[in-house]
GROMACS .gro file of C-alpha atoms in nm:
model
  242
    1UNK     CA    1   0.000   0.000   0.000
    2UNK     CA    2   0.299   0.232   0.054
    3UNK     CA    3   0.414   0.222  -0.307
    4UNK     CA    4   0.085   0.346  -0.462
    5UNK     CA    5   0.069   0.634  -0.212
    6UNK     CA    6   0.428   0.743  -0.290
    7UNK     CA    7   0.354   0.718  -0.664
    8UNK     CA    8   0.045   0.932  -0.621
    9UNK     CA    9   0.244   1.200  -0.438
   10UNK     CA   10   0.518   1.194  -0.701
   11UNK     CA   11   0.271   1.219  -0.988
   12UNK     CA   12   0.089   1.506  -0.818
   13UNK     CA   13   0.417   1.700  -0.792
   14UNK     CA   14   0.489   1.630  -1.160
   15UNK     CA   15   0.142   1.760  -1.256
   16UNK     CA   16   0.205   2.082  -1.066
   17UNK     CA   17   0.541   2.130  -1.238
   18UNK     CA   18   0.396   2.060  -1.584
   19UNK     CA   19   0.111   2.300  -1.517
   20UNK     CA   20   0.359   2.567  -1.418
   21UNK     CA   21   0.561   2.503  -1.734
   22UNK     CA   22   0.251   2.537  -1.952
   23UNK     CA   23   0.158   2.860  -1.780
   24UNK     CA   24   0.508   3.000  -1.823
   25UNK     CA   25   0.511   2.890  -2.185
   26UNK     CA   26   0.184   3.071  -2.253
   27UNK     CA   27   0.318   3.389  -2.094
   28UNK     CA   28   0.641   3.353  -2.294
   29UNK     CA   29   0.442   3.320  -2.614
   30UNK     CA   30   0.255   3.641  -2.538
   31UNK     CA   31   0.579   3.826  -2.456
   32UNK     CA   32   0.741   3.698  -2.772
   33UNK     CA   33   0.440   3.804  -2.976
   34UNK     CA   34   0.460   4.158  -2.843
   35UNK     CA   35   0.838   4.196  -2.849
   36UNK     CA   36   0.918   4.029  -3.180
   37UNK     CA   37   0.690   4.227  -3.406
   38UNK     CA   38   0.996   4.349  -3.593
   39UNK     CA   39   1.113   3.994  -3.671
   40UNK     CA   40   1.066   3.836  -4.009
   41UNK     CA   41   0.749   3.641  -4.069
   42UNK     CA   42   0.941   3.323  -4.148
   43UNK     CA   43   1.133   3.342  -3.818
   44UNK     CA   44   0.819   3.407  -3.619
   45UNK     CA   45   0.640   3.113  -3.783
   46UNK     CA   46   0.933   2.884  -3.699
   47UNK     CA   47   0.939   3.001  -3.337
   48UNK     CA   48   0.564   2.954  -3.294
   49UNK     CA   49   0.584   2.611  -3.452
   50UNK     CA   50   0.861   2.510  -3.213
   51UNK     CA   51   0.667   2.639  -2.911
   52UNK     CA   52   0.349   2.466  -3.020
   53UNK     CA   53   0.535   2.139  -3.063
   54UNK     CA   54   0.672   2.171  -2.708
   55UNK     CA   55   0.325   2.251  -2.579
   56UNK     CA   56   0.185   1.943  -2.753
   57UNK     CA   57   0.455   1.724  -2.602
   58UNK     CA   58   0.384   1.860  -2.253
   59UNK     CA   59   0.011   1.801  -2.294
   60UNK     CA   60   0.083   1.446  -2.412
   61UNK     CA   61   0.303   1.385  -2.107
   62UNK     CA   62   0.026   1.515  -1.879
   63UNK     CA   63  -0.226   1.280  -2.041
   64UNK     CA   64   0.009   0.984  -1.999
   65UNK     CA   65   0.076   1.070  -1.635
   66UNK     CA   66  -0.296   1.110  -1.569
   67UNK     CA   67  -0.352   0.763  -1.712
   68UNK     CA   68  -0.073   0.624  -1.492
   69UNK     CA   69  -0.222   0.791  -1.187
   70UNK     CA   70  -0.565   0.649  -1.266
   71UNK     CA   71  -0.415   0.302  -1.310
   72UNK     CA   72  -0.229   0.327  -0.980
   73UNK     CA   73  -0.534   0.457  -0.797
   74UNK     CA   74  -0.750   0.180  -0.942
   75UNK     CA   75  -0.490  -0.079  -0.849
   76UNK     CA   76  -0.463   0.071  -0.502
   77UNK     CA   77  -0.842   0.050  -0.458
   78UNK     CA   78  -0.841  -0.310  -0.579
   79UNK     CA   79  -0.556  -0.396  -0.342
   80UNK     CA   80  -0.748  -0.233  -0.060
   81UNK     CA   81  -1.066  -0.426  -0.143
   82UNK     CA   82  -0.867  -0.750  -0.170
   83UNK     CA   83  -0.703  -0.682   0.165
   84UNK     CA   84  -1.041  -0.618   0.330
   85UNK     CA   85  -1.175  -0.942   0.180
   86UNK     CA   86  -0.869  -1.136   0.296
   87UNK     CA   87  -0.897  -0.986   0.645
   88UNK     CA   88  -1.260  -1.097   0.664
   89UNK     CA   89  -1.173  -1.448   0.549
   90UNK     CA   90  -0.888  -1.465   0.798
   91UNK     CA   91  -1.110  -1.348   1.084
   92UNK     CA   92  -1.375  -1.606   0.987
   93UNK     CA   93  -1.116  -1.885   0.976
   94UNK     CA   94  -0.973  -1.778   1.311
   95UNK     CA   95  -1.319  -1.807   1.464
   96UNK     CA   96  -1.376  -2.149   1.307
   97UNK     CA   97  -1.038  -2.285   1.415
   98UNK     CA   98  -1.064  -2.123   1.757
   99UNK     CA   99  -0.727  -1.949   1.734
  100UNK     CA  100  -0.862  -1.614   1.848
  101UNK     CA  101  -1.086  -1.509   2.141
  102UNK     CA  102  -1.439  -1.413   2.039
  103UNK     CA  103  -1.745  -1.253   2.192
  104UNK     CA  104  -2.107  -1.211   2.099
  105UNK     CA  105  -2.463  -1.324   2.172
  106UNK     CA  106  -2.558  -1.686   2.216
  107UNK     CA  107  -2.666  -1.934   2.482
  108UNK     CA  108  -2.523  -2.103   2.788
  109UNK     CA  109  -2.605  -2.464   2.877
  110UNK     CA  110  -2.535  -2.539   3.244
  111UNK     CA  111  -2.530  -2.893   3.385
  112UNK     CA  112  -2.497  -2.948   3.760
  113UNK     CA  113  -2.316  -3.229   3.936
  114UNK     CA  114  -2.627  -3.427   4.028
  115UNK     CA  115  -2.686  -3.512   3.660
  116UNK     CA  116  -2.568  -3.858   3.544
  117UNK     CA  117  -2.394  -3.701   3.245
  118UNK     CA  118  -2.171  -3.911   3.022
  119UNK     CA  119  -1.915  -3.772   2.781
  120UNK     CA  120  -2.130  -3.898   2.492
  121UNK     CA  121  -2.411  -3.672   2.614
  122UNK     CA  122  -2.173  -3.376   2.616
  123UNK     CA  123  -2.062  -3.459   2.262
  124UNK     CA  124  -2.428  -3.476   2.154
  125UNK     CA  125  -2.499  -3.131   2.301
  126UNK     CA  126  -2.196  -2.979   2.129
  127UNK     CA  127  -2.287  -3.136   1.795
  128UNK     CA  128  -2.648  -3.018   1.827
  129UNK     CA  129  -2.522  -2.664   1.887
  130UNK     CA  130  -2.300  -2.684   1.578
  131UNK     CA  131  -2.594  -2.815   1.376
  132UNK     CA  132  -2.808  -2.526   1.503
  133UNK     CA  133  -2.567  -2.266   1.371
  134UNK     CA  134  -2.322  -2.205   1.654
  135UNK     CA  135  -2.017  -2.010   1.536
  136UNK     CA  136  -1.798  -2.083   1.839
  137UNK     CA  137  -1.830  -2.311   2.142
  138UNK     CA  138  -1.644  -2.348   2.472
  139UNK     CA  139  -1.685  -2.600   2.756
  140UNK     CA  140  -1.578  -2.458   3.093
  141UNK     CA  141  -1.360  -2.216   2.897
  142UNK     CA  142  -1.205  -2.493   2.687
  143UNK     CA  143  -1.254  -2.368   2.331
  144UNK     CA  144  -1.388  -2.643   2.107
  145UNK     CA  145  -1.222  -2.688   1.768
  146UNK     CA  146  -1.115  -2.969   1.534
  147UNK     CA  147  -0.847  -3.086   1.779
  148UNK     CA  148  -1.072  -3.099   2.087
  149UNK     CA  149  -1.098  -3.442   2.250
  150UNK     CA  150  -1.396  -3.510   2.478
  151UNK     CA  151  -1.365  -3.837   2.670
  152UNK     CA  152  -1.388  -3.986   3.019
  153UNK     CA  153  -1.136  -4.087   3.280
  154UNK     CA  154  -1.175  -4.331   3.564
  155UNK     CA  155  -1.044  -4.243   3.910
  156UNK     CA  156  -1.121  -4.511   4.164
  157UNK     CA  157  -1.494  -4.564   4.169
  158UNK     CA  158  -1.569  -4.240   3.987
  159UNK     CA  159  -1.563  -4.153   3.621
  160UNK     CA  160  -1.490  -3.798   3.515
  161UNK     CA  161  -1.549  -3.628   3.184
  162UNK     CA  162  -1.236  -3.477   3.033
  163UNK     CA  163  -1.167  -3.219   2.764
  164UNK     CA  164  -0.826  -3.250   2.604
  165UNK     CA  165  -0.723  -3.473   2.894
  166UNK     CA  166  -0.824  -3.222   3.162
  167UNK     CA  167  -1.093  -3.318   3.413
  168UNK     CA  168  -1.414  -3.115   3.396
  169UNK     CA  169  -1.545  -2.984   3.726
  170UNK     CA  170  -1.914  -2.920   3.785
  171UNK     CA  171  -2.107  -2.721   3.702
  172UNK     CA  172  -2.028  -2.783   3.338
  173UNK     CA  173  -2.105  -2.468   3.141
  174UNK     CA  174  -2.122  -2.483   2.763
  175UNK     CA  175  -2.110  -2.145   2.592
  176UNK     CA  176  -2.214  -2.115   2.229
  177UNK     CA  177  -2.204  -1.796   2.021
  178UNK     CA  178  -2.469  -1.757   1.754
  179UNK     CA  179  -2.830  -1.649   1.722
  180UNK     CA  180  -2.970  -1.708   2.075
  181UNK     CA  181  -3.323  -1.793   1.961
  182UNK     CA  182  -3.207  -2.039   1.694
  183UNK     CA  183  -2.960  -2.211   1.925
  184UNK     CA  184  -3.221  -2.249   2.199
  185UNK     CA  185  -3.479  -2.390   1.960
  186UNK     CA  186  -3.223  -2.628   1.816
  187UNK     CA  187  -3.181  -2.782   2.161
  188UNK     CA  188  -3.536  -2.768   2.295
  189UNK     CA  189  -3.767  -2.860   2.008
  190UNK     CA  190  -4.017  -3.136   2.080
  191UNK     CA  191  -3.857  -3.478   2.053
  192UNK     CA  192  -3.511  -3.322   2.041
  193UNK     CA  193  -3.194  -3.382   2.236
  194UNK     CA  194  -3.282  -3.199   2.558
  195UNK     CA  195  -3.621  -3.363   2.583
  196UNK     CA  196  -3.457  -3.704   2.545
  197UNK     CA  197  -3.204  -3.619   2.815
  198UNK     CA  198  -3.489  -3.511   3.043
  199UNK     CA  199  -3.714  -3.811   2.996
  200UNK     CA  200  -3.460  -4.089   2.948
  201UNK     CA  201  -3.170  -3.995   3.175
  202UNK     CA  202  -3.304  -3.735   3.421
  203UNK     CA  203  -3.057  -3.478   3.293
  204UNK     CA  204  -3.199  -3.126   3.299
  205UNK     CA  205  -2.959  -2.873   3.146
  206UNK     CA  206  -3.035  -2.508   3.222
  207UNK     CA  207  -3.042  -2.315   2.894
  208UNK     CA  208  -3.020  -1.936   2.894
  209UNK     CA  209  -3.006  -1.683   2.615
  210UNK     CA  210  -2.715  -1.442   2.648
  211UNK     CA  211  -2.632  -1.116   2.476
  212UNK     CA  212  -2.264  -1.091   2.560
  213UNK     CA  213  -2.057  -1.408   2.585
  214UNK     CA  214  -1.679  -1.419   2.582
  215UNK     CA  215  -1.493  -1.729   2.466
  216UNK     CA  216  -1.115  -1.776   2.496
  217UNK     CA  217  -0.886  -1.892   2.219
  218UNK     CA  218  -0.815  -2.262   2.193
  219UNK     CA  219  -0.489  -2.405   2.319
  220UNK     CA  220  -0.258  -2.496   2.035
  221UNK     CA  221  -0.215  -2.872   1.985
  222UNK     CA  222   0.115  -3.019   2.101
  223UNK     CA  223   0.258  -3.249   1.838
  224UNK     CA  224   0.460  -3.537   1.982
  225UNK     CA  225   0.595  -3.692   1.664
  226UNK     CA  226   0.525  -3.454   1.377
  227UNK     CA  227   0.784  -3.185   1.300
  228UNK     CA  228   0.778  -2.919   1.028
  229UNK     CA  229   1.015  -2.968   0.734
  230UNK     CA  230   1.284  -2.706   0.665
  231UNK     CA  231   1.187  -2.458   0.397
  232UNK     CA  232   1.447  -2.600   0.156
  233UNK     CA  233   1.303  -2.953   0.187
  234UNK     CA  234   0.950  -2.825   0.134
  235UNK     CA  235   1.055  -2.640  -0.182
  236UNK     CA  236   1.233  -2.952  -0.312
  237UNK     CA  237   0.924  -3.167  -0.255
  238UNK     CA  238   0.703  -2.915  -0.435
  239UNK     CA  239   0.947  -2.910  -0.727
  240UNK     CA  240   0.944  -3.290  -0.750
  241UNK     CA  241   0.564  -3.294  -0.738
  242UNK     CA  242   0.555  -3.070  -1.044
   0.00000   0.00000   0.00000
């Protein structure tokens, strides 16, 4: 973006200089006309012809520079529009992948410790929220993304639900950002997930519409065996693929 702006400034200065030259040339022509009345007609014609040719060249240069300025400005606008579009796509992908904190309206689903909740039930609730249009979800401030693992862990006689290997403590609060009405209806419609949890398992999640939820960014996955290739190796593989 810096280059187009510097070009625009440079071209503007050139336009001012060319305009000044044209103005001076016009004044010079008038002075010559008044002071060279005694000159021969042939000489005057030659001088006027030379001046007119210079004027034509200057006007041609101005037209060319105006076209260059228009091209640069158009390109600058296109670059700006492309940058805005890319920024929007990047922000959308960051929300989807959970790599950035987000906030907005949505619903909270709270489950207390007296509920016989299994990790499969938690997975079902999360999937139902995704299916209902949730844009971002967190469980007890664990941001849910493609790498999130919901499972259970046995400790003595008790079984705990875990997210990414960390034990969930009650109450379990699921936050989902999206249209509050749509998300609530997606969970509570007749014959839906929440009704089945109520009637079949005595699990009664408390669902509330919210206007201002804040979700943290997801923790980055820790790769145990995979390592990135050096840039030179990546380039060599791409060359071989071609």
